[in-house]
Short mmCIF file of C-alpha atoms in Angstrom, two decimals:
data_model
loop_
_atom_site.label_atom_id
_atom_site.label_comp_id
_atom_site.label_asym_id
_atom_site.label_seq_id
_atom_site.Cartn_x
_atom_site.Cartn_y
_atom_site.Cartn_z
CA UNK S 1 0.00 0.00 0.00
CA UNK S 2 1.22 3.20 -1.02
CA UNK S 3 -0.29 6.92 0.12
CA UNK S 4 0.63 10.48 0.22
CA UNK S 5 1.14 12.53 3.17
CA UNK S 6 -1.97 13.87 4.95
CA UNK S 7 -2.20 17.49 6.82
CA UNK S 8 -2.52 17.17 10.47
CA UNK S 9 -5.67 19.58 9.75
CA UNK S 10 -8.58 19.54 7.60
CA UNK S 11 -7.58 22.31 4.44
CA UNK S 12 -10.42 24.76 6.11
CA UNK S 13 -10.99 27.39 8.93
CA UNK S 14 -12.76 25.15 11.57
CA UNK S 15 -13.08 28.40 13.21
CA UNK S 16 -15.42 29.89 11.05
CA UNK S 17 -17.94 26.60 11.30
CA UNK S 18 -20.59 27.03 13.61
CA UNK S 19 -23.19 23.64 14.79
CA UNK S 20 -26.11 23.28 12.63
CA UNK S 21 -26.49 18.97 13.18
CA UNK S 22 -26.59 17.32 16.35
CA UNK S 23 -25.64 13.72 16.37
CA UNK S 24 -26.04 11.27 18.39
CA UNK S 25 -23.90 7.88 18.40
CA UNK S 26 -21.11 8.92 17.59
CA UNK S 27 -18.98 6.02 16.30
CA UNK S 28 -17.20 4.44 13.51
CA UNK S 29 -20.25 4.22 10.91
CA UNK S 30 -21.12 7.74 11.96
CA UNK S 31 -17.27 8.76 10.98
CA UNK S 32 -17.02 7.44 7.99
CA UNK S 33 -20.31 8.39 6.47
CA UNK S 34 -22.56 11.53 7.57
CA UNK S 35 -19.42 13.18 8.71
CA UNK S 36 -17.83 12.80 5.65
CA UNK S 37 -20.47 14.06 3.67
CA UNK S 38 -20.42 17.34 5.45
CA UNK S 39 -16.40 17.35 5.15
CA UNK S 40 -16.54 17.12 1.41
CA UNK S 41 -18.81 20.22 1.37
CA UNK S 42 -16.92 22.60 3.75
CA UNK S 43 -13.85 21.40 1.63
CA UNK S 44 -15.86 23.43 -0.87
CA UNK S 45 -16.32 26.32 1.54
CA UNK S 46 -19.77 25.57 1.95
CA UNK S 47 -22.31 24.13 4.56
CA UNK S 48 -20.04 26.08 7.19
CA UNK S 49 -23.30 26.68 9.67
CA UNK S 50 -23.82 22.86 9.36
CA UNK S 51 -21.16 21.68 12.12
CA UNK S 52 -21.70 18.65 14.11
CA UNK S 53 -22.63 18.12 17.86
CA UNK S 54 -21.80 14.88 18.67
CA UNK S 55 -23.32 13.55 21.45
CA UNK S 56 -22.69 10.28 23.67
CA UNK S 57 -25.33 8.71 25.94
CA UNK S 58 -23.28 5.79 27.22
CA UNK S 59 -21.04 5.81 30.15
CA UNK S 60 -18.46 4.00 27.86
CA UNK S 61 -19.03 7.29 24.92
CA UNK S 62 -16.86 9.15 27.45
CA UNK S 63 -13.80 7.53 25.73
CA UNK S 64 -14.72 8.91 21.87
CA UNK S 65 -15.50 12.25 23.47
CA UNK S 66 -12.37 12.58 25.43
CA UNK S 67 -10.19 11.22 22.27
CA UNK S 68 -11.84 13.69 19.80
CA UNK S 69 -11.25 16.41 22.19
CA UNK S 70 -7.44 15.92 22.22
CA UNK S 71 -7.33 15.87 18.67
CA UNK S 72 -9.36 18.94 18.61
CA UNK S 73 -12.49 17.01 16.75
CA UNK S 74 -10.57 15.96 13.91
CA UNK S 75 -9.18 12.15 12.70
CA UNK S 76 -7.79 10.35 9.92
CA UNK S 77 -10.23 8.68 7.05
CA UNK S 78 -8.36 5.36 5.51
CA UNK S 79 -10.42 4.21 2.69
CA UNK S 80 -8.71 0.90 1.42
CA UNK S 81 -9.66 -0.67 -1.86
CA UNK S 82 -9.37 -4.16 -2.40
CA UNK S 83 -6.35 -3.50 -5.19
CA UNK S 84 -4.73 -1.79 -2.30
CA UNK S 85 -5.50 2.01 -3.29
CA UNK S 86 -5.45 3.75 -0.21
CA UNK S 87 -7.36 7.44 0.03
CA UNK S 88 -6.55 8.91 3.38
CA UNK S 89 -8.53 12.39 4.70
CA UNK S 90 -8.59 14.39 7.82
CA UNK S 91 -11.98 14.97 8.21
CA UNK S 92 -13.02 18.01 10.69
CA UNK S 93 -16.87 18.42 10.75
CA UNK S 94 -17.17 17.83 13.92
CA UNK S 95 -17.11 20.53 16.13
CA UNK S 96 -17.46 19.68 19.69
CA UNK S 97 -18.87 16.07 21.76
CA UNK S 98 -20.89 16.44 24.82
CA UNK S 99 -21.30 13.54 27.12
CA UNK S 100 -24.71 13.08 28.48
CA UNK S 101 -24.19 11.03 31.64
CA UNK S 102 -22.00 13.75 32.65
CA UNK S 103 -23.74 16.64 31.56
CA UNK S 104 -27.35 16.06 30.31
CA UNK S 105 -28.28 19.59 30.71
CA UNK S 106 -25.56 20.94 28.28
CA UNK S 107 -27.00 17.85 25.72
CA UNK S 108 -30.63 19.41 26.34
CA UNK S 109 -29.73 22.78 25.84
CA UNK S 110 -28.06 22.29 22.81
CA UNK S 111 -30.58 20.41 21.48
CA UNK S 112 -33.32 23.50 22.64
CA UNK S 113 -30.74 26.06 20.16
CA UNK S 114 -32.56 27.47 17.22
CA UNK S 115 -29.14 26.95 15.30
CA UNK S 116 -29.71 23.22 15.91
CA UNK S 117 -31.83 22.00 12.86
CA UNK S 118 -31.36 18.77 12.56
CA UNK S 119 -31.00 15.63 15.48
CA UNK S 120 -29.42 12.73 13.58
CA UNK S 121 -28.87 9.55 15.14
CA UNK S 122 -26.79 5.92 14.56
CA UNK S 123 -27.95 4.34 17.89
CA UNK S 124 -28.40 0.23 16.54
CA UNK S 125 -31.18 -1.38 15.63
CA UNK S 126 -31.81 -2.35 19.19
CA UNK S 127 -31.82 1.17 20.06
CA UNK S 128 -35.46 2.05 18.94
CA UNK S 129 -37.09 0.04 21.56
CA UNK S 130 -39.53 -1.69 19.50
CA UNK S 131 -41.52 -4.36 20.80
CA UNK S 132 -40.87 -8.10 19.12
CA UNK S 133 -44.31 -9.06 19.39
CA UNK S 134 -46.05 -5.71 18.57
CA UNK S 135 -43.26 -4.28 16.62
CA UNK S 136 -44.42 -0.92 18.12
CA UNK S 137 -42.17 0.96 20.84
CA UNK S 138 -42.06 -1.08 24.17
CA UNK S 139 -43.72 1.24 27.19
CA UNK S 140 -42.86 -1.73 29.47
CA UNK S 141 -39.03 -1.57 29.10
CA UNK S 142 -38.42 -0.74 32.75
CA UNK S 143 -35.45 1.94 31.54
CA UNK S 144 -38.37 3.89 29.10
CA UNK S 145 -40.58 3.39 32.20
CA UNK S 146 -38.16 5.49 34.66
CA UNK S 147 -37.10 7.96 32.07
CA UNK S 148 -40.80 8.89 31.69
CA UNK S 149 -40.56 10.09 35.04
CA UNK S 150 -37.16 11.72 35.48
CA UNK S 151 -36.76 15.65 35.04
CA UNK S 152 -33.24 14.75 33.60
CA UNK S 153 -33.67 12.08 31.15
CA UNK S 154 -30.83 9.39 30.04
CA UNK S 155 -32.78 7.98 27.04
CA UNK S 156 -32.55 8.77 23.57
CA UNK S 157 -35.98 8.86 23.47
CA UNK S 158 -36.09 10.93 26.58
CA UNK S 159 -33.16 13.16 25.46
CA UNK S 160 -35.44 14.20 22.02
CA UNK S 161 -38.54 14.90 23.79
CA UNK S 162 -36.91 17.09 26.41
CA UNK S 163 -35.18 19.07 24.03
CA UNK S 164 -38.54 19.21 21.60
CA UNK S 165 -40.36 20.56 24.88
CA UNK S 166 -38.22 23.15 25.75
CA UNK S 167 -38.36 24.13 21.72
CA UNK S 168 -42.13 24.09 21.57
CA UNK S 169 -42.42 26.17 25.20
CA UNK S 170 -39.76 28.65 23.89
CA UNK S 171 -41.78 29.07 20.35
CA UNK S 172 -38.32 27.36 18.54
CA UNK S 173 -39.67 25.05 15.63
CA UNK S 174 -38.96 22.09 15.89
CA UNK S 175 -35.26 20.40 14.28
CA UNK S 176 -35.99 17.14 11.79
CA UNK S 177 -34.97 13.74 13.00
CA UNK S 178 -33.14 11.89 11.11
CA UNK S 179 -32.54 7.66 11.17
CA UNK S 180 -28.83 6.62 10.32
CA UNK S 181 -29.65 2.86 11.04
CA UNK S 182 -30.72 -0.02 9.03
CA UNK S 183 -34.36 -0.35 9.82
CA UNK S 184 -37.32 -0.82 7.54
CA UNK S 185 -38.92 3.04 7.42
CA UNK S 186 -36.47 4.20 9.98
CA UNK S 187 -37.97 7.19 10.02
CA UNK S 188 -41.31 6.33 10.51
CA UNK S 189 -40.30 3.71 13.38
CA UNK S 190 -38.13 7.01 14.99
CA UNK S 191 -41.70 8.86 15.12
CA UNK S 192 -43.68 6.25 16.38
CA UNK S 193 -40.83 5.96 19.27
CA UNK S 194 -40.70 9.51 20.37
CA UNK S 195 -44.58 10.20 20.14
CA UNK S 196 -44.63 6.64 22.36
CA UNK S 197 -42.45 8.20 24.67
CA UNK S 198 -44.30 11.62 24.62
CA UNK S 199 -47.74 10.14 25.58
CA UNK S 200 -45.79 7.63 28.53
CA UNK S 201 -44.23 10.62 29.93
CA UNK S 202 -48.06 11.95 30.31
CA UNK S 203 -47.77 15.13 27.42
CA UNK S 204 -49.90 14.53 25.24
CA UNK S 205 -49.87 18.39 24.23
CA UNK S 206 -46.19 17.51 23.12
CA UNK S 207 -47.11 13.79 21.24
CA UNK S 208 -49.68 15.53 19.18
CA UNK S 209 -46.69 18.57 18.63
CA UNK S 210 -44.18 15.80 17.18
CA UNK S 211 -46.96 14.19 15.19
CA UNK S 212 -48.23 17.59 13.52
CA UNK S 213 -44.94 19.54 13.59
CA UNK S 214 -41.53 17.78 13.40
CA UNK S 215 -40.28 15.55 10.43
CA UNK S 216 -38.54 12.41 10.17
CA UNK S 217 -37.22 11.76 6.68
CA UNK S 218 -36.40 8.16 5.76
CA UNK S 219 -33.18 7.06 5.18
CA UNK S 220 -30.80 4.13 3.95
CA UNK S 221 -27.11 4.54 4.79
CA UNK S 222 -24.28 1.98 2.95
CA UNK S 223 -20.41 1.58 4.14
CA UNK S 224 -18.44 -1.00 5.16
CA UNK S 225 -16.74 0.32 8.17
CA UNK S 226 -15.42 -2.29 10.79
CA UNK S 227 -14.04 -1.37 14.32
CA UNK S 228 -10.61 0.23 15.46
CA UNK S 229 -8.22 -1.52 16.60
CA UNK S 230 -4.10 -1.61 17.32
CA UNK S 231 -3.77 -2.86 13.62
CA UNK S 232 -5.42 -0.01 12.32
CA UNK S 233 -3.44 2.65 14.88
CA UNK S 234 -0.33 0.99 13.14
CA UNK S 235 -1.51 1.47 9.61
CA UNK S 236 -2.09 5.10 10.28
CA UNK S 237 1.04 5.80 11.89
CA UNK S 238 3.23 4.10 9.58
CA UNK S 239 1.70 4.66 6.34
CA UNK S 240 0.85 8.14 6.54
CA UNK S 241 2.93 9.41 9.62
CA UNK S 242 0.18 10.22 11.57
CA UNK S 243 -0.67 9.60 15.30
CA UNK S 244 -4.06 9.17 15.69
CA UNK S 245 -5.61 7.20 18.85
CA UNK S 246 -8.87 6.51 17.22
CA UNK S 247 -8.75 6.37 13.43
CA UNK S 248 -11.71 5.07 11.35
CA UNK S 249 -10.61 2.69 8.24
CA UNK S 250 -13.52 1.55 5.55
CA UNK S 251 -13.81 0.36 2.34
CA UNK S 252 -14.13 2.88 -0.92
CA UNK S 253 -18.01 2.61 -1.54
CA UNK S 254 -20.51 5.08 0.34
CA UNK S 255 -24.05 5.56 -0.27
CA UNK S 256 -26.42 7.67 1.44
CA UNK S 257 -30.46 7.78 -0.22
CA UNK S 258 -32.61 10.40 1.92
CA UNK S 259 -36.00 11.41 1.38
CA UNK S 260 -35.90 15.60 1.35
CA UNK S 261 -37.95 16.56 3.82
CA UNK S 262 -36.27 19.39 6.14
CA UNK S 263 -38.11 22.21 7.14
CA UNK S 264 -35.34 24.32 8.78
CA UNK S 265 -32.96 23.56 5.65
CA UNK S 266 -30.37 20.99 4.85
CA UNK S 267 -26.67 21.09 4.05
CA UNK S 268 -26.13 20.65 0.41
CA UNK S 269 -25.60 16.47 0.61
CA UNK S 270 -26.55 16.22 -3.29
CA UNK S 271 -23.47 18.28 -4.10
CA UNK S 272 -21.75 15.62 -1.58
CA UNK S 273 -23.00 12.58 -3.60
CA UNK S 274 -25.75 12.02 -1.50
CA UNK S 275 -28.73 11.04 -3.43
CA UNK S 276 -32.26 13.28 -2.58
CA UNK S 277 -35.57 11.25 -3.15
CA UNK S 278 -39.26 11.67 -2.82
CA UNK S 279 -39.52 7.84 -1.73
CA UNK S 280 -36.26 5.48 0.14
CA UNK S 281 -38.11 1.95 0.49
CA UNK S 282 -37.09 0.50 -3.01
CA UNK S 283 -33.56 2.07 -2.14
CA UNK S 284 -33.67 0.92 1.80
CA UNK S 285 -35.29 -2.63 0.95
CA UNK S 286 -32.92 -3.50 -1.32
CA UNK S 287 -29.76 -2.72 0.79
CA UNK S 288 -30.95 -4.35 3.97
CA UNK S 289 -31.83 -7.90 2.02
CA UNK S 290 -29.18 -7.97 -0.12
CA UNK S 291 -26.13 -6.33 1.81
CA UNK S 292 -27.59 -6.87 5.83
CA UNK S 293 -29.37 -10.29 4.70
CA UNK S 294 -25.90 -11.60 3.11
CA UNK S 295 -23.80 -10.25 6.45
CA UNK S 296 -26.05 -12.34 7.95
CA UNK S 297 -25.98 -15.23 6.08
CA UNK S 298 -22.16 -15.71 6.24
CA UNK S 299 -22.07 -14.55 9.87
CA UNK S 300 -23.23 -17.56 12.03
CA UNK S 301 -21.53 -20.19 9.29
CA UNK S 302 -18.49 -18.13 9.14
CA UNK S 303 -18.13 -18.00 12.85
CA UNK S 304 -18.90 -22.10 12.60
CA UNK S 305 -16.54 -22.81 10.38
CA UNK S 306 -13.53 -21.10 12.56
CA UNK S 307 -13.33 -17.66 10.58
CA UNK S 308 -12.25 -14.12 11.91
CA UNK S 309 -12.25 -11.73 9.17
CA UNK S 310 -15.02 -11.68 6.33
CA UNK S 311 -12.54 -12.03 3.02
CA UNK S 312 -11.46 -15.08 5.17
CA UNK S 313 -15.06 -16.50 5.30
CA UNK S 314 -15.89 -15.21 1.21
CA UNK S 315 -12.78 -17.21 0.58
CA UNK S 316 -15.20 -20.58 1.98
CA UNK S 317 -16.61 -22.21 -0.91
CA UNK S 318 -19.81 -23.75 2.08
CA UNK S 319 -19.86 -19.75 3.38
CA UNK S 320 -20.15 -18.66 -0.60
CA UNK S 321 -22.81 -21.09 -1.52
CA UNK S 322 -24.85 -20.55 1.22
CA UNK S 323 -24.45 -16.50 0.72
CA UNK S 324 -25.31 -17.37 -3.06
CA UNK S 325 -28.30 -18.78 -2.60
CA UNK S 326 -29.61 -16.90 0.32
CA UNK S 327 -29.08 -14.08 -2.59
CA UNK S 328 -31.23 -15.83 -5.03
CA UNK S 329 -34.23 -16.20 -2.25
CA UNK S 330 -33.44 -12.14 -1.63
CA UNK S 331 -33.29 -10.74 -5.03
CA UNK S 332 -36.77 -11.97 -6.13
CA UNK S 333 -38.24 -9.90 -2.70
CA UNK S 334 -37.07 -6.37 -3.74
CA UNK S 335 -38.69 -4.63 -6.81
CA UNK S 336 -36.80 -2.44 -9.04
CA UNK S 337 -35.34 0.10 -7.63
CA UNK S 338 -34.54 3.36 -10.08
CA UNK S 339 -30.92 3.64 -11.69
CA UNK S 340 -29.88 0.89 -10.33
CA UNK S 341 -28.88 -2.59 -11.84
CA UNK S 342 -29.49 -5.60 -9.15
CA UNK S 343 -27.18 -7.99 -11.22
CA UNK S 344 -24.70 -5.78 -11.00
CA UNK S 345 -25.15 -3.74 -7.49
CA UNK S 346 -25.19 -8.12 -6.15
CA UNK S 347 -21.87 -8.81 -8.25
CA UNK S 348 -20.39 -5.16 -6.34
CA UNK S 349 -21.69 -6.83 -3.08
CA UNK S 350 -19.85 -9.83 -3.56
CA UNK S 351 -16.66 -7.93 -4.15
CA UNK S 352 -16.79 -5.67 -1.41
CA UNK S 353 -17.22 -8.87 0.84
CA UNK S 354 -14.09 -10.06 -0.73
CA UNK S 355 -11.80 -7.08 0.09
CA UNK S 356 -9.28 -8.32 1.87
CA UNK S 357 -7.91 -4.78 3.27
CA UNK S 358 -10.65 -4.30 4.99
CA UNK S 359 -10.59 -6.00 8.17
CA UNK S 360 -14.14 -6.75 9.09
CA UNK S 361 -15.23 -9.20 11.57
CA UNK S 362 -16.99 -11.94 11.38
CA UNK S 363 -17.75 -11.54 15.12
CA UNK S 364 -19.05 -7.52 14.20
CA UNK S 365 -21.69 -8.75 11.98
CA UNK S 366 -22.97 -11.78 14.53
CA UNK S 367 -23.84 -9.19 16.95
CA UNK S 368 -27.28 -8.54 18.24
CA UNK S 369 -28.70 -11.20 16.12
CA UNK S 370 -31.98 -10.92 17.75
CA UNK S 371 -32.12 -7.33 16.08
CA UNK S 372 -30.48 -8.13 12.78
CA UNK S 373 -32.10 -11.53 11.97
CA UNK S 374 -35.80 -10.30 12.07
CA UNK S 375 -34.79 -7.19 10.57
CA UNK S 376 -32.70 -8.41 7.54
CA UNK S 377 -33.03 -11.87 6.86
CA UNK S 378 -36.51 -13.66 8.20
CA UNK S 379 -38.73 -10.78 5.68
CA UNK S 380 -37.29 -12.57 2.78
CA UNK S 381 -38.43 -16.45 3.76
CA UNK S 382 -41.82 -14.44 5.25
CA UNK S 383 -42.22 -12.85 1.73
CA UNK S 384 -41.80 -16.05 -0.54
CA UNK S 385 -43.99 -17.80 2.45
CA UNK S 386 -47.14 -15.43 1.49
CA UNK S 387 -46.27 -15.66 -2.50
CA UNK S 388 -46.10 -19.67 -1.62
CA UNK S 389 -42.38 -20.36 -2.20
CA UNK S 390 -39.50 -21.97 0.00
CA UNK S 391 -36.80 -20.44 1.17
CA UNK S 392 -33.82 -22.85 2.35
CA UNK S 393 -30.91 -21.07 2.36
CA UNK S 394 -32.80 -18.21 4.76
CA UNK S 395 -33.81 -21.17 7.01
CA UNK S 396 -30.34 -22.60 6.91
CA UNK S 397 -28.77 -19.28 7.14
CA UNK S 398 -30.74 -19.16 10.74
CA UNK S 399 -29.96 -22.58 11.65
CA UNK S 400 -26.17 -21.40 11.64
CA UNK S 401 -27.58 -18.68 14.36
CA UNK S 402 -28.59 -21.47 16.27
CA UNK S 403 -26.20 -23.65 16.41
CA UNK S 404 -23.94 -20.88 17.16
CA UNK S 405 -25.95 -19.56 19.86
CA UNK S 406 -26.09 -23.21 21.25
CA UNK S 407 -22.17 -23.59 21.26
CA UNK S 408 -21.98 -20.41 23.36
CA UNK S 409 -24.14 -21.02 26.08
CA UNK S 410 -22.87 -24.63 26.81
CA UNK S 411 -19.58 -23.25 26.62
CA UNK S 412 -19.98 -21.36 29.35
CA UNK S 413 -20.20 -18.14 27.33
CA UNK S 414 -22.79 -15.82 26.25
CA UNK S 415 -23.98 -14.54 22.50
CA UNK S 416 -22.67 -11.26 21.66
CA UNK S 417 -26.44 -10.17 21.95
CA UNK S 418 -28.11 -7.72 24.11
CA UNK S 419 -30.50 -10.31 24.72
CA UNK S 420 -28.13 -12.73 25.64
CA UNK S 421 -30.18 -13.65 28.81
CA UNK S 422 -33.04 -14.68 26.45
CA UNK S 423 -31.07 -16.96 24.49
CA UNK S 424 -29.66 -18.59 27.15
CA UNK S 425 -33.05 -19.18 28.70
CA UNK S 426 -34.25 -20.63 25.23
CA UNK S 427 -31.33 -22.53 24.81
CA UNK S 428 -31.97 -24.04 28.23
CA UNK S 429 -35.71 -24.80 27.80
CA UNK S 430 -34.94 -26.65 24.96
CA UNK S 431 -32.26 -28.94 26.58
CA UNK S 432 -29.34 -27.09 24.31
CA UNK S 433 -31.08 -28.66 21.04
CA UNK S 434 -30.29 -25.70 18.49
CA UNK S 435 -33.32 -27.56 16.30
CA UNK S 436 -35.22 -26.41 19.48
CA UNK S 437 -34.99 -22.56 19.13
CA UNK S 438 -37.33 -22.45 16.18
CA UNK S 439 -40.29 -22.80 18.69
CA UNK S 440 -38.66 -20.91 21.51
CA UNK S 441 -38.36 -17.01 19.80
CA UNK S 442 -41.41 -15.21 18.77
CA UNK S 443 -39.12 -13.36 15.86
CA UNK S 444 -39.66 -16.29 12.96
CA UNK S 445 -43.57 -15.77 13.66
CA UNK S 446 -45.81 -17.93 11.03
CA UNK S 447 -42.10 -19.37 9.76
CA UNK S 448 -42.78 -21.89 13.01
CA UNK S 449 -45.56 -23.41 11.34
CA UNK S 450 -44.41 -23.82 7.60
CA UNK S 451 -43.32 -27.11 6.86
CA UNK S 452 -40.95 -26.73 4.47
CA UNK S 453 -39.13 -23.92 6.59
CA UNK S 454 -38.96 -26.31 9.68
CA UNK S 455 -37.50 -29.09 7.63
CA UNK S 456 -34.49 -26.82 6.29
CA UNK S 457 -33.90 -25.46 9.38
CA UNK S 458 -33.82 -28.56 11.12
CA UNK S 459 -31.59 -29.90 8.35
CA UNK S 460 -29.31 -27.23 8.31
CA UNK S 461 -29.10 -27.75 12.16
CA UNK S 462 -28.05 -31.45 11.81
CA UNK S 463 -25.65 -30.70 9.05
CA UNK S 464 -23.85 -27.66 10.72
CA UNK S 465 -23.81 -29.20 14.37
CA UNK S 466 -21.05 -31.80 12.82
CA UNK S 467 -18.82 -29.11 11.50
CA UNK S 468 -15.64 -28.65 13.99
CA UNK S 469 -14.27 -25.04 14.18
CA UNK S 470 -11.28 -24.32 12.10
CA UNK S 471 -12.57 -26.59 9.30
CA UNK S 472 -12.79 -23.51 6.47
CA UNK S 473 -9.60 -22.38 7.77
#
């Protein structure tokens, strides 16, 4: 790998950018996308009252804040292509980081400031709260149930409504809310949330406020950005010279599809690259079954099979042929989608999974499978299951989950789930028989009862239970 020099600095005045986006979450993803965005247009000299707030809400966000701050908000970009191009930036849209444990009245007033227009947020799937057998927000969740009743919330949830009251008592309209996470209609779920929360908390004056007043533009967001780590610290330092204690490194490809819908104004994304629609769901569906369904596919198999990094487990011929075919059941469950070819956006998938200098997990994309699989894979085999076809490789795909999750527990371990306790409690009732799970969580719904789902899954359980770790390796 070969790259220039990068300036310590971002080639702009930071001075002269003032906060116009609040974010919250930041991490990684957020890094290497949204920010960015916004970095490519102040490299233009534009979007400069469009500076980023990040905010943490996590004890453990104290870290990112504290790091950011040393480095006076800025950090090193490494996108590596799978050739071995390398494309290095210090990006600088972020201005400042609050930490909400520590100060949650600096995070509400900043979120009450006129110049704030728009919240954005990458907080996991997990982080929406939604119910698995309602799929609506979950008032029962004894955290929502406490914030409800606190003067100083800790919630997300309870963060936005705060900072929307103090707006709507002040006469301040109301900043748009935008989704950065892979859920179906993220920002219709986000809405549903907060007016949940509104009407728990007893304000109903406020619920029917967010429901009449604030928007929440749907989104789909697309990079391949794994976690930081020593090897990455090393690359930075002795590629490019740089010392940088928490560097993000992705691969090449971004997309971001938004539907424009922001009342108090916008940065200029479209001159970014970002793509401006009236409609995301052919855009959103597509990406979460094809690119989330196939993470999840290899995942649980790839793990099985004694694999760390994800060009390791693309390099499996049994982790291939099962993402191959789970791609076959996906691609007939998402319509056409506008300028773009599915042939060839599946064939770009493929070699983006292959990249070698990207050092993804396997372990990042089996977490929180009880969020991901309903989310990303199980709507494909529920799809073909209403138009009266089988899906195998989905039901195989999940029998790797179990087996997995199976392995862990008698192990002595635990899944890297945030339900981990419910897994272990399912994986108990049904005497550590992976084949067992099926029955035991509500998330594969009418999939329980269909025959021919049952009987792959159950295969796929018998087959993978044999395979000894290390065996792809």
């Amino acid at each position: 790998m070969v790259a220039a020099v990068v300036p310590n600095v971002p080639p702009y005045d930071r001075e002269d950018i003032t906060p116009g986006i609040m974010h919250i979450g930041v991490g990684n993803f957020h890094r290497s996308h949204q920010a960015m965005y916004l970095d490519r247009l102040l490299r233009r000299g534009i979007a400069m009252d469009w500076g980023i707030v990040g905010v943490g809400l996590l004890p453990g966000d104290a870290r990112m804040g504290a790091v950011l701050r040393e480095q006076a908000f800025t950090y090193t970009l490494v996108e590596l292509a799978g050739d071995g191009g390398v494309t290095a930036t210090r990006i600088g849209s972020i201005i400042d980081h609050l930490h909400a444990p520590s100060d949650p009245i600096a995070v509400l007033e900043s979120l009450a400031s006129p110049a704030i227009r728009i919240v954005s947020l990458t907080i996991t799937e997990g982080g929406y709260n939604t119910s698995e057998a309602t799929g609506e927000f979950d008032g029962t969740d004894p955290e929502v149930l406490a914030d409800a009743r606190r003067v100083t919330p800790r919630t997300v949830f309870g963060m936005l409504a705060a900072g929307l009251r103090r707006r709507r008592e002040r006469g301040i309209a109301p900043f748009t809310v935008v989704s950065c996470d892979n859920i179906v209609g993220n920002g219709d779920v986000t809405r549903r949330a907060l007016v949940a929360f509104a009407r728990l908390a007893h304000d109903d004056g406020l619920a029917e406020w967010i429901e009449g007043e604030v928007a929440f533009p749907n989104s789909m967001v697309d990079r391949i950005t794994p976690v930081t780590g020593d090897a990455e610290r090393a690359l930075v330092r002795d590629l490019l010279g740089i010392e940088d204690a928490w560097p993000v490194v992705c691969e090449p490809f971004a997309q971001w599809v938004i539907e424009d819908d922001f009342p108090l104004g916008r940065p200029a994304w479209e001159e970014a690259g970002v793509q401006l629609v009236d409609d995301v769901a052919p855009f959103e569906r597509m990406k979460l079954r094809l690119l989330n369904g196939s993470h999840q596919a290899m995942a649980y198999l790839g793990l099985l099979r004694g694999h760390t990094f994800v060009n390791e487990a693309m390099g499996d011929p049994a982790v291939v042929e099962l993402v191959e075919h789970y791609l076959d059941e996906a691609a007939g469950t998402v319509p056409p989608v506008a300028g773009i070819d599915l042939a060839a956006y599946r064939m770009r998938l493929m070699e983006r999974f292959g990249n070698a200098n990207i050092r993804d997990t396997v372990e990042r994309l089996a977490t929180d499978a009880t969020d991901r699989i309903p989310t990303f894979l199980l709507p494909v085999a529920q799809d073909r299951l209403r138009a009266g076809l089988a899906s195998p490789a989905t039901a195989r795909a999940a029998a790797a989950w179990a087996v997995h999750s199976v392995r862990a527990v008698r192990s002595g371990g635990a899944p890297n789930d945030r339900r981990a306790d419910r897994i272990a409690a399912a994986v108990a009732e049904s005497g550590a028989d992976a084949a067992g799970l099926l029955a035991r969580c509500e998330w594969f719904g009418a999939l329980r009862d269909d025959a021919a789902f049952v009987e792959a899954f159950e295969q796929g359980v018998r087959e993978f239970a044999t395979i000894d770790p290390g065996a792809g390796g």
